[in-house]
Short mmCIF file of C-alpha atoms and ligand atoms in Angstrom, two decimals:
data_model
loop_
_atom_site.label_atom_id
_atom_site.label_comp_id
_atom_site.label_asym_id
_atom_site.label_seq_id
_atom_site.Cartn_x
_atom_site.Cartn_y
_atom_site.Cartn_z
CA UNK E 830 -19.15 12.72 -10.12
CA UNK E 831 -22.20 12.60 -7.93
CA UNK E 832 -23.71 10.11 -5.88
CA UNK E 833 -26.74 10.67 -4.00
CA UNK E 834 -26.61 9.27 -0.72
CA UNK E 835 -30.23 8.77 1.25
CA UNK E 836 -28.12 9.03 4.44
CA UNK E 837 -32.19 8.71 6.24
CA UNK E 838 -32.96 5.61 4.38
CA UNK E 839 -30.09 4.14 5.05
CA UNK E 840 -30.02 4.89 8.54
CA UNK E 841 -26.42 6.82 8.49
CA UNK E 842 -26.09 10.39 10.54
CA UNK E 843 -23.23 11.98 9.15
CA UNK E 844 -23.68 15.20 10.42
CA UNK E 845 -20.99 16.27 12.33
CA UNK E 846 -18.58 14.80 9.61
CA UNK E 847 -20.09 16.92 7.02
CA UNK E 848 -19.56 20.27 9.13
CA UNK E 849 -16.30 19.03 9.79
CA UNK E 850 -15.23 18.41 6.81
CA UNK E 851 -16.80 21.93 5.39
CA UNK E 852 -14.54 23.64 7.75
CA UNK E 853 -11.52 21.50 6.80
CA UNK E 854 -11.97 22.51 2.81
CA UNK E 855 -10.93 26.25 4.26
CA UNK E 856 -8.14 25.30 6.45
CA UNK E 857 -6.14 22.34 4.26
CA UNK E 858 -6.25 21.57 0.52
CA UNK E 859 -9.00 19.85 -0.59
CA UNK E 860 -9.83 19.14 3.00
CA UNK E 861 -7.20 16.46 3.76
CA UNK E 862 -4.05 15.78 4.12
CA UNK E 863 -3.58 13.16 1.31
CA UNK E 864 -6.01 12.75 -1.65
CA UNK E 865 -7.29 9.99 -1.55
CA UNK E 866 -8.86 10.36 1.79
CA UNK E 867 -11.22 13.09 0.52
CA UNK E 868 -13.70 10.70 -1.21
CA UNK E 869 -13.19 12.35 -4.94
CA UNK E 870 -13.21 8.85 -6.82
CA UNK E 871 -16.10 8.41 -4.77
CA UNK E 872 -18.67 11.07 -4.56
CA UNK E 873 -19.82 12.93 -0.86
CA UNK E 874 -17.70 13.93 1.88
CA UNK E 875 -15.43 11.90 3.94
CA UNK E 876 -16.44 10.30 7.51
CA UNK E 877 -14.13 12.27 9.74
CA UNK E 878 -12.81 9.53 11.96
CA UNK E 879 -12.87 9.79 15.95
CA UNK E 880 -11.48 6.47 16.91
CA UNK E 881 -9.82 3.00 15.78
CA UNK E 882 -10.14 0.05 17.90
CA UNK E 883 -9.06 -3.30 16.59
CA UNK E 884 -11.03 -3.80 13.50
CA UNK E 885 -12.85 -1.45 13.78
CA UNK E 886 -13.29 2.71 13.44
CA UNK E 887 -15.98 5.09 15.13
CA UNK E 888 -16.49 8.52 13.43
CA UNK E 889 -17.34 11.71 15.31
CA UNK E 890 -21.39 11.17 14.60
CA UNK E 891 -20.96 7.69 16.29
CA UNK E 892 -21.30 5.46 13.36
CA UNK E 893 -18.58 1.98 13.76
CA UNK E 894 -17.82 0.55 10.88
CA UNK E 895 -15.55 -2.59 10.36
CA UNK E 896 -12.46 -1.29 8.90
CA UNK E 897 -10.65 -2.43 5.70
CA UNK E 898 -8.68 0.33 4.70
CA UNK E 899 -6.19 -0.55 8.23
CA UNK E 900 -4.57 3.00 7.67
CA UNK E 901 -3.44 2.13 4.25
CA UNK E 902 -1.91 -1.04 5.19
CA UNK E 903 0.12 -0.70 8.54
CA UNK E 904 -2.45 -1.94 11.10
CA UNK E 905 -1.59 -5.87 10.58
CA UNK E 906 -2.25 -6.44 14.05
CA UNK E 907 -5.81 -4.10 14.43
CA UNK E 908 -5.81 -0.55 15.35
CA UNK E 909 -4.38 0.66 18.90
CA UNK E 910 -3.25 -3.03 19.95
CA UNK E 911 -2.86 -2.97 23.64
CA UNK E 912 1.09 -4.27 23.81
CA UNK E 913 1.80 -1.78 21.43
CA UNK E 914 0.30 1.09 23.12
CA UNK E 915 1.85 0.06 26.15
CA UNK E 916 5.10 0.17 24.79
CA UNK E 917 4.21 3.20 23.00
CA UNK E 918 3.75 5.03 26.61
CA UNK E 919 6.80 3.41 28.43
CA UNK E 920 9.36 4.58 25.12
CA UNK E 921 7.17 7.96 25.61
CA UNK E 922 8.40 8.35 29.21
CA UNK E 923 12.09 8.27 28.02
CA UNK E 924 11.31 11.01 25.00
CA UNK E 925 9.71 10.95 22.03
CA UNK E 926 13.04 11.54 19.41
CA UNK E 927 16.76 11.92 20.78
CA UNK E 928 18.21 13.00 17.36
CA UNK E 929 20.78 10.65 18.26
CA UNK E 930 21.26 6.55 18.13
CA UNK E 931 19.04 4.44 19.94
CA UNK E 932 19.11 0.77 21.02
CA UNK E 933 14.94 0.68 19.05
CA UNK E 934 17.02 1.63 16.21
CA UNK E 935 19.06 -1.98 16.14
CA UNK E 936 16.36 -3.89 17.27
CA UNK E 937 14.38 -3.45 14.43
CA UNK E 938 17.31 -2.96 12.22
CA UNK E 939 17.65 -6.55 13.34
CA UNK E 940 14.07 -8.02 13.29
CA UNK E 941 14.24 -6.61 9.63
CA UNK E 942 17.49 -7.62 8.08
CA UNK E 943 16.48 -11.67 9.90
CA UNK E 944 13.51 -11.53 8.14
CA UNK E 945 13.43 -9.98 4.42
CA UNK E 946 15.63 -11.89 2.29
CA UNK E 947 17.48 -8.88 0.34
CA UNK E 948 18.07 -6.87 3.25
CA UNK E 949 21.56 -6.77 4.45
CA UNK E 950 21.60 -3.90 6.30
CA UNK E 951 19.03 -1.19 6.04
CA UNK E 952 18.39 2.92 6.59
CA UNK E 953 14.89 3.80 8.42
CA UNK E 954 13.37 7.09 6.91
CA UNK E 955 10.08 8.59 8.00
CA UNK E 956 7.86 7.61 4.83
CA UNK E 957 7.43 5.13 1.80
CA UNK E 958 8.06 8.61 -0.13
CA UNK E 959 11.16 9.03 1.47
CA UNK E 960 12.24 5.73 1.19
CA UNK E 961 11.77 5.33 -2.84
CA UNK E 962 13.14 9.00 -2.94
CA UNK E 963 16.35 7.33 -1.85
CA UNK E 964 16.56 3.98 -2.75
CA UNK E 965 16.38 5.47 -6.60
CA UNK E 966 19.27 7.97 -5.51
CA UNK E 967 21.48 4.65 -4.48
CA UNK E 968 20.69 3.10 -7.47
CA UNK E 969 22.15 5.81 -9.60
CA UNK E 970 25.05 5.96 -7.47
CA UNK E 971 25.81 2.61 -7.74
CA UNK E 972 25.41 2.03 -11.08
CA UNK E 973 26.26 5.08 -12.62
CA UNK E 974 23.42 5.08 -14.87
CA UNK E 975 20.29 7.13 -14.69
CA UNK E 976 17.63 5.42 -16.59
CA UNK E 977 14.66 3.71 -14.26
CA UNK E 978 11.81 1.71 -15.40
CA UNK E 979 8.66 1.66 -13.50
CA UNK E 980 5.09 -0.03 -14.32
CA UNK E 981 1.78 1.90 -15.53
CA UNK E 982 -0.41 2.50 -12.13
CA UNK E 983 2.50 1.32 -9.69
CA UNK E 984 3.27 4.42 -6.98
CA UNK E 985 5.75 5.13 -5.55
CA UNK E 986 5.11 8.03 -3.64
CA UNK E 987 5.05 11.70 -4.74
CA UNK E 988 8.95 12.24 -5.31
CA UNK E 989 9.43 13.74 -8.72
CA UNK E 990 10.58 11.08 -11.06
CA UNK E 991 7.78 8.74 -10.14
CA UNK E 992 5.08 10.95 -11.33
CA UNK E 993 4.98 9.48 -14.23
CA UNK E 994 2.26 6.89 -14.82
CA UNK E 995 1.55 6.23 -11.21
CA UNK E 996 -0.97 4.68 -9.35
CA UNK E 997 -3.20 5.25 -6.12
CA UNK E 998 -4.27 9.08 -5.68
CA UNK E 999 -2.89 9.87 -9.34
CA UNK E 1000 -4.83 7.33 -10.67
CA UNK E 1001 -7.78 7.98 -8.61
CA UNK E 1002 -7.84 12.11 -8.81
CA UNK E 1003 -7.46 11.23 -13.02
CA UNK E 1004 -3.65 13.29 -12.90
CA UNK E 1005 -1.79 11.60 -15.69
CA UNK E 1006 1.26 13.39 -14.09
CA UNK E 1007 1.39 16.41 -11.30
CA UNK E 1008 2.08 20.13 -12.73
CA UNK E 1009 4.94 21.74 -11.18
CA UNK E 1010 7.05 17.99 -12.23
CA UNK E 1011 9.86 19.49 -14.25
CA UNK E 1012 10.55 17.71 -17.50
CA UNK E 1013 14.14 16.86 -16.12
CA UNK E 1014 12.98 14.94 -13.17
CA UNK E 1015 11.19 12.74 -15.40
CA UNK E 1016 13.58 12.45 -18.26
CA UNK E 1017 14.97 9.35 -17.10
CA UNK E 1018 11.82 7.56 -15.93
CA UNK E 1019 10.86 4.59 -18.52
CA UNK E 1020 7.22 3.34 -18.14
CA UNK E 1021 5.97 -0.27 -19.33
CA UNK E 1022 2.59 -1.73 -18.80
CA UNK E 1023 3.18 -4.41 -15.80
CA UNK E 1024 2.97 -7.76 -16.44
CA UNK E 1025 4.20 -6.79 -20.29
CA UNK E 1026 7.50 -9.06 -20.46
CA UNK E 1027 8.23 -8.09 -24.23
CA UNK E 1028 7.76 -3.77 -23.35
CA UNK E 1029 10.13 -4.58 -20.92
CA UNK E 1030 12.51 -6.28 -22.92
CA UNK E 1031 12.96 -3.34 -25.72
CA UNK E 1032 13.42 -1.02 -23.40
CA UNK E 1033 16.31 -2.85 -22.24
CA UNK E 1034 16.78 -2.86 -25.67
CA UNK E 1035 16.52 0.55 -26.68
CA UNK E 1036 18.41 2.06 -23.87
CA UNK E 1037 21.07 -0.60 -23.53
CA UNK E 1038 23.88 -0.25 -21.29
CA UNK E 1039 22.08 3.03 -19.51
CA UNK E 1040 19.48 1.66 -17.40
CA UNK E 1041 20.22 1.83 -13.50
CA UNK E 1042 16.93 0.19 -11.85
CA UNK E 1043 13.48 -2.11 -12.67
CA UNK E 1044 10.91 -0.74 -9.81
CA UNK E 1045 7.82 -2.12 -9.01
CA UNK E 1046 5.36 -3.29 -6.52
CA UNK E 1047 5.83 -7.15 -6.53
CA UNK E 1048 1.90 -6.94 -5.70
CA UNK E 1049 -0.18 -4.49 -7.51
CA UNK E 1050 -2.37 -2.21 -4.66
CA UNK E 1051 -2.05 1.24 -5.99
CA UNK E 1052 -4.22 0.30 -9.01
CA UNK E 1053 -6.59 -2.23 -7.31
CA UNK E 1054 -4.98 -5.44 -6.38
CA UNK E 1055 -3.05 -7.13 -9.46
CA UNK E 1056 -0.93 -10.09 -9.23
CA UNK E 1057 2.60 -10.67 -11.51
CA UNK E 1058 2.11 -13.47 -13.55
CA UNK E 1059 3.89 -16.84 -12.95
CA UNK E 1060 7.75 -15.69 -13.71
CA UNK E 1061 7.15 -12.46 -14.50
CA UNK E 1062 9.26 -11.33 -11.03
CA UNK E 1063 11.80 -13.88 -12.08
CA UNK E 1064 11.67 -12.26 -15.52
CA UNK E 1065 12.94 -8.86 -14.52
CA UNK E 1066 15.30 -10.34 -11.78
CA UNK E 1067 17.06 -11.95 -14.95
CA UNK E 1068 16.96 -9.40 -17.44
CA UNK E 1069 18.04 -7.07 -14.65
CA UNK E 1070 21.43 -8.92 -14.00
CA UNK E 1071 21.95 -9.90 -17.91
CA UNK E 1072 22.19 -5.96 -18.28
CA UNK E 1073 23.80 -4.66 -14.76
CA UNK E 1074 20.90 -2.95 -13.70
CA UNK E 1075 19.55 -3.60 -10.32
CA UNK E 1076 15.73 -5.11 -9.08
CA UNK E 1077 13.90 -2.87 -6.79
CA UNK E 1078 11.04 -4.19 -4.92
CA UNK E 1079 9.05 -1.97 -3.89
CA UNK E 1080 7.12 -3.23 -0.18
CA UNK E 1081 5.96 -0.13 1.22
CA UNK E 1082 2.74 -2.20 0.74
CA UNK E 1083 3.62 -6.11 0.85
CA UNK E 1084 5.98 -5.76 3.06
CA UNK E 1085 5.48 -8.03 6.16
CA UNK E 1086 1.75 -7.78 4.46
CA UNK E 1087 2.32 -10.99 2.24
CA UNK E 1088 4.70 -12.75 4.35
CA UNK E 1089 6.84 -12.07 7.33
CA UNK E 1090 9.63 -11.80 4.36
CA UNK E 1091 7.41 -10.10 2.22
CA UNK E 1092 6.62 -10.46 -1.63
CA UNK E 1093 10.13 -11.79 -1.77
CA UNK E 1094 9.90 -14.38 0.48
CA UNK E 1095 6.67 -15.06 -0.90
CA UNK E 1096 7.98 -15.70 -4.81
CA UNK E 1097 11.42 -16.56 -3.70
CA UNK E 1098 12.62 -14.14 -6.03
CA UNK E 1099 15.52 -12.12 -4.29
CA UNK E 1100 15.84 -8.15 -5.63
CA UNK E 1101 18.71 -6.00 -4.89
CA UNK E 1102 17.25 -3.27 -3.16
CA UNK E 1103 13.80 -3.07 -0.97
CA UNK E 1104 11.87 0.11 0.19
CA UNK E 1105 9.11 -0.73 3.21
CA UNK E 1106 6.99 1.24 5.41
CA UNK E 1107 3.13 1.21 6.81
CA UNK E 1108 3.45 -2.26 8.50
CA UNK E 1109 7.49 -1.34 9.87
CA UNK E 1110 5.57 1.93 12.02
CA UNK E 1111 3.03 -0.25 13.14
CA UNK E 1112 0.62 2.99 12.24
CA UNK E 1113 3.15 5.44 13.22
CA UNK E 1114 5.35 7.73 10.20
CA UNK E 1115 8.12 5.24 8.85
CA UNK E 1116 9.89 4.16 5.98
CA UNK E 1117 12.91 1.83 4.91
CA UNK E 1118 15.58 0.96 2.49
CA UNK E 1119 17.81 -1.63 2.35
CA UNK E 1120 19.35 -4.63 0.44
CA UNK E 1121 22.90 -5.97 -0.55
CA UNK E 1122 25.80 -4.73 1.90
CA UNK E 1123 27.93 -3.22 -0.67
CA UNK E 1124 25.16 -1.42 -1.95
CA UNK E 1125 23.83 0.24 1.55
CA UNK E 1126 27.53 0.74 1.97
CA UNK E 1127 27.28 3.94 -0.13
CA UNK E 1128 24.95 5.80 1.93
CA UNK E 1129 26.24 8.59 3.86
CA UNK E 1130 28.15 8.50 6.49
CA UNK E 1131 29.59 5.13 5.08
CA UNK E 1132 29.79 5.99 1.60
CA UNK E 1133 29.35 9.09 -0.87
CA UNK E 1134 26.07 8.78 -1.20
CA UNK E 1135 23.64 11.51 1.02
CA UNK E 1136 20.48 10.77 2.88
CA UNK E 1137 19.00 12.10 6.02
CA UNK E 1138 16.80 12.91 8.27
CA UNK E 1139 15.50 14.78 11.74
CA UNK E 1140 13.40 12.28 13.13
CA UNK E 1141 14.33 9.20 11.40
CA UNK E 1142 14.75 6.05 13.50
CA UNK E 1143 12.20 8.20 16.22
CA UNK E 1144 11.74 6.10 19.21
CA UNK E 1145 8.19 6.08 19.09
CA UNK E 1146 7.87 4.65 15.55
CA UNK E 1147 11.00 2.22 15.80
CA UNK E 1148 8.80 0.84 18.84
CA UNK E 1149 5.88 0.15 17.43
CA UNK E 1150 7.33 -1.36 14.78
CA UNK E 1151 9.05 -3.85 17.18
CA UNK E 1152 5.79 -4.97 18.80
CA UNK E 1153 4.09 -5.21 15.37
CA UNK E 1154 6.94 -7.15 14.07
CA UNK E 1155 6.86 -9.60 17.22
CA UNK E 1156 3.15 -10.42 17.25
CA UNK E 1157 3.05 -11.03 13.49
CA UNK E 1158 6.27 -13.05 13.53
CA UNK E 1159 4.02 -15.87 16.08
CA UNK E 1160 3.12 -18.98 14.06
CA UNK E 1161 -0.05 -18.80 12.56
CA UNK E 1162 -0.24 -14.85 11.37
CA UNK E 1163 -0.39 -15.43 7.34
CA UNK E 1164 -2.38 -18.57 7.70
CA UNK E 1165 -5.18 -16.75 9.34
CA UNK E 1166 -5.28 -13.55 7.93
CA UNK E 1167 -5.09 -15.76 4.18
CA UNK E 1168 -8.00 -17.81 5.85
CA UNK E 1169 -10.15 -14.94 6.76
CA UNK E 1170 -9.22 -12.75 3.72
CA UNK E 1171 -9.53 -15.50 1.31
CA UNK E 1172 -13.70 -16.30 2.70
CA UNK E 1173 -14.19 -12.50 2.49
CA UNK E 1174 -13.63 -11.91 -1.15
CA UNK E 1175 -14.94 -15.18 -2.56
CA UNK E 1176 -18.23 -14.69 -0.19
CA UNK E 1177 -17.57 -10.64 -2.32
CA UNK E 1178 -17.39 -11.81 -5.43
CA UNK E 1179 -19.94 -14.79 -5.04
CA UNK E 1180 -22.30 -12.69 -3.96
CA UNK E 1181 -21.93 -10.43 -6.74
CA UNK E 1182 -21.79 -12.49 -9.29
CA UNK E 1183 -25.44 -14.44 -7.71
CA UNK E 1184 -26.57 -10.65 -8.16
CA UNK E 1185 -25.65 -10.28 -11.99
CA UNK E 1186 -22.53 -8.09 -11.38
CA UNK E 1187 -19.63 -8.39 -13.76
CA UNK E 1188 -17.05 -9.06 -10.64
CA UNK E 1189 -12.95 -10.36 -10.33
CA UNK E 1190 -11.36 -10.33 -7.21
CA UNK E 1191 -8.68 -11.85 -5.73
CA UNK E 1192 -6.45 -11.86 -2.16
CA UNK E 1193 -2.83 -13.01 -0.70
CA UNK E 1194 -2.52 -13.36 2.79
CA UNK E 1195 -4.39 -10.01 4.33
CA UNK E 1196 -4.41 -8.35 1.01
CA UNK E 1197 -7.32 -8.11 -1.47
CA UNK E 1198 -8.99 -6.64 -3.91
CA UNK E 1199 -12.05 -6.49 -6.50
CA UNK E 1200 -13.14 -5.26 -9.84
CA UNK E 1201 -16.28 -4.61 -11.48
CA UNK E 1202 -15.08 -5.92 -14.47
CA UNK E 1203 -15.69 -9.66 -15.92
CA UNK E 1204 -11.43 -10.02 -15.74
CA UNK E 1205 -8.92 -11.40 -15.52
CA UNK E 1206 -7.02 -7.99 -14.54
CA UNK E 1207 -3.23 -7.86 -15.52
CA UNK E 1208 -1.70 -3.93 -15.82
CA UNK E 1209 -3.84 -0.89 -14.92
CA UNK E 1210 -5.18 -0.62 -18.31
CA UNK E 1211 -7.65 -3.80 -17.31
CA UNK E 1212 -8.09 -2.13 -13.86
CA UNK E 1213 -9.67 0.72 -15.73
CA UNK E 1214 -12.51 -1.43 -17.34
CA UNK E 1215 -13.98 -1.62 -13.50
CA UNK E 1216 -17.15 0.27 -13.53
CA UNK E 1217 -16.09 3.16 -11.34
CA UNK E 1218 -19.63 4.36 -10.68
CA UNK E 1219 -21.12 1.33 -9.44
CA UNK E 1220 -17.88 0.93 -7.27
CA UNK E 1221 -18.72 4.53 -6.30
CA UNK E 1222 -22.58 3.23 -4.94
CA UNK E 1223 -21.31 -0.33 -3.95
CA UNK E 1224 -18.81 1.96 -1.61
CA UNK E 1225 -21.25 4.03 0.04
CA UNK E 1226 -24.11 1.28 0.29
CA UNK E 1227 -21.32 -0.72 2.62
CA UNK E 1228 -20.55 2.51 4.53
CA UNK E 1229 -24.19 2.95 5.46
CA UNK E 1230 -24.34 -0.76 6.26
CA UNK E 1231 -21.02 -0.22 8.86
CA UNK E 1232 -18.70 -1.61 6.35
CA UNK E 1233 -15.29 0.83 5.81
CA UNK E 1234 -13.81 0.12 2.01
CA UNK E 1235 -10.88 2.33 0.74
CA UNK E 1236 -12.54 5.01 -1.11
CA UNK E 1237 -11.60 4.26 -4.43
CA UNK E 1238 -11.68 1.39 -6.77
CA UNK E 1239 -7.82 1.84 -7.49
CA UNK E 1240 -6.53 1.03 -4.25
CA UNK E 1241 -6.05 -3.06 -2.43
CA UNK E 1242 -8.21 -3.57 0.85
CA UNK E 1243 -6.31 -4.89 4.13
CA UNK E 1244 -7.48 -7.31 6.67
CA UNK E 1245 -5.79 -7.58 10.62
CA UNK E 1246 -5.44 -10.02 13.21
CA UNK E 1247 -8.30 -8.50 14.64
CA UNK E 1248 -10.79 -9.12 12.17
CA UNK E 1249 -13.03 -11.70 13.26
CA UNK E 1250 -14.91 -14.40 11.44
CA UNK E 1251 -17.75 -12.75 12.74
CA UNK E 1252 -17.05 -9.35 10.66
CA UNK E 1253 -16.51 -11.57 7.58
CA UNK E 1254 -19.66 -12.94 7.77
CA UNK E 1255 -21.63 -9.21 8.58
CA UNK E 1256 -19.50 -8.03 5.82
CA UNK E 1257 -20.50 -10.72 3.50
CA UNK E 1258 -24.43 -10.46 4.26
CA UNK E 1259 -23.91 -6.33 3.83
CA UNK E 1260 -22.33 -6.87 0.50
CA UNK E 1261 -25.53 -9.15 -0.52
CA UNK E 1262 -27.87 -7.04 0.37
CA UNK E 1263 -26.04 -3.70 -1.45
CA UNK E 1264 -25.35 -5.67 -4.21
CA UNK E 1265 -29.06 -6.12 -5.04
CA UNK E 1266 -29.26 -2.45 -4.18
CA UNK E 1267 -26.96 -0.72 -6.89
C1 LIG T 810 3.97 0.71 -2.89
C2 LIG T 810 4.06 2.06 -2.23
N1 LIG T 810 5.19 2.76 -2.31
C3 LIG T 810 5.32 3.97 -1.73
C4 LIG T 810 4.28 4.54 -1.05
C5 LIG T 810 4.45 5.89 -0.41
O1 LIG T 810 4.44 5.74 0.99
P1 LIG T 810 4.05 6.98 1.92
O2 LIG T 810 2.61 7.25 1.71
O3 LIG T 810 4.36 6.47 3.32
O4 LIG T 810 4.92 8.11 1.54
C6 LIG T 810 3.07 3.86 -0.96
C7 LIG T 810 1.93 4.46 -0.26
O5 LIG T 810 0.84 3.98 -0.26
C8 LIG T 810 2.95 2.58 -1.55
O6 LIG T 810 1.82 1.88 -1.50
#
């Protein structure tokens, strides 16, 4: 798809990114190093970023924008917080990975077992990838089965037997699955739409007594944002125990996003088994898995069950974790960022709606999302009604007004600690005025 951008008219030099990004097409695939960052879903080139400050980013021509994209969901706190980069430099002094235990490593063992309900004791890995990678390995150990289900447009990272189905850059790039997935990896992955209670129940059905783990995103973000409905999570934590199999939440995303406990603690529904990332780095590479004791207890070196890695529990990402975990712990953190996030989409989706759009949006805590589409939106099949194109002109319209959305309709927007009521209200007025625009 193309969109033509006036870059003049709209006042928006993006010179520099453009040769930038020309040169970056011959050096990496497609230009980036993760899809979704290359703007497909969107039209144009990406803005090749120079700088993040708080709430806000600065690209290499100079443009700021007001950022809501928060490096996919870790910067909770705004980008390149002072305390953290400040601890960042002291843990530098002392090395930046030992390749042996460090005292980081406990402390935010600790901070992250006393705050997520499932999590007894937990293994830190280096990505959200790496961290469903695994958690479905210990699943299979543990129960002996194979079988997983997972929901339509939920991702999981890019590990084999999620490719099936999934969400964010699969969904946006149009890849129903990847090539080079062999059939065996997938063999055991069972898809149901989410929010679908009775596809869920026959394939319990249909593959009784074989069926080692439910996955899914508790929130919806790799599709757009999509809520479960009311006992929906309490659905699958039942079904799950009536048939052995164990509840995976994945919280790469809502982890610490929702609530300091995340989706969990949020719903009060308890899984057995929790993967986390993004916020856990506090923007540096990290991921997580962890959940009942004498489940974690079968992870090499303490049980059978192997997992590694180099730099996992790196000093550098273990503290700036810690000082992302400390600032959002203070009272107040999920009351503002609902506060702020909750003005921004209704002003969204208000204004849209005053300009004749077919709009649905909706937010928890610092999460959000919208949908050109009249709603409500359930499973990814309603996130595909959105009209992608005018998403596609609504997207760049913002950018030119100094508003940063993540480049693709399928994918939840984050706020920070650091947005202001001020950028609400500029990014309110910009969405007006593009809305009469496209
Ligand atoms: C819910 C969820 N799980 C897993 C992942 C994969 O994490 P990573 O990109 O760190 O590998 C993501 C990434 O966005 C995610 O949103």
């Amino acid at each position: 798809m193309t969109v033509s951008i006036d870059s003049s008219k709209k006042n928006l030099t993006l010179t520099k990114s453009q040769e930038a990004f020309t040169a970056a097409k011959e050096l990496m695939p497609g230009g980036v190093n993760s899809p979704v960052r290359a703007f497909k879903s969107v039209g144009g080139q990406p803005i090749v970023i120079d700088s993040v400050k708080g709430s806000h980013m600065t690209d290499i021509d100079g443009n700021h924008y007001i950022d809501y994209v928060g490096s996919w969901g870790p910067a909770i706190i705004g980008h390149a917080d002072d305390q953290v980069l400040a601890a960042l430099s002291e843990t530098m002094r002392k090395g930046t990975s030992f390749g042996a235990p460090c005292l980081l490593e406990n402390s935010l063992a600790e901070a992250v077992i006393s705050a997520v309900p499932s999590i007894e004791m937990v293994r830190f890995v280096n990505s959200g990838t790496e961290a469903c990678m695994a958690v479905l390995r210990l699943a299979r150990a543990f129960t002996g089965n194979e079988k997983i289900i997972k929901f339509e447009g939920c991702y999981h990272g890019h590990a084999d037997p999620f490719l099936v189905k999934a969400g964010s850059g699969v969904a946006t790039l149009g890849l129903p699955d990847s090539p080079g997935v062999p059939k065996g990896a997938t063999y055991e992955t069972l898809t149901a739409p989410y929010n679908d209670f009775s596809a869920v129940e026959k394939l319990f059905e249909s593959n009784k007594g074989g069926i080692a783990a439910v996955i899914i995103e508790p929130v919806v973000g790799n599709s757009g944002f999509i809520t479960p409905k009311p006992d929906f999570l309490s659905f699958l934590r039942k079904i799950t125990k009536e048939n052995n199999s164990l509840l995976i939440f994945d919280e790469v995303m809502t982890g610490f996003r929702l609530s300091y406990g995340g989706a969990q603690e949020y719903f009060g529904i308890t899984p057995d088994l929790t993967t986390l990332g993004k916020i856990i780095g506090g923007g540096l590479p990290v991921g997580a898995y962890g959940g009942r004791k004498d489940i974690m207890q079968l992870v090499a070196p303490a049980g059978p069950m192997y997992q590694g890695g180099t730099l996992s529990g790196n000093p550098l990402a273990m503290t700036a974790g810690i000082h992302t975990l400390k600032r959002i712990k203070e009272p107040g953190t999920y009351e503002y960022l609902d506060k702020i996030t909750g003005e921004l989409v209704q002003g969204i989706v208000n204004a849209g709606k005053r300009a004749g759009h077919a709009i649905c949006g909706g937010h928890i805590s610092g999460m959000f999302g919208f949908f050109f589409t009249e709603g409500p939106v359930y499973n990814f099949a309603d996130a595909k009604k959105s009209d992608a194109d005018k998403f596609a002109r609504f997207f760049w319209g913002m950018l030119a007004e100094g508003v940063y959305l993540a480049p693709s309709q399928f994918e939840a927007g984050f706020t920070s600690l650091a947005h202001t009521s001020d950028d609400i209200k500029k990014t309110i007025a910009a969405a007006e005025k593009v809305f009469r625009e496209i």
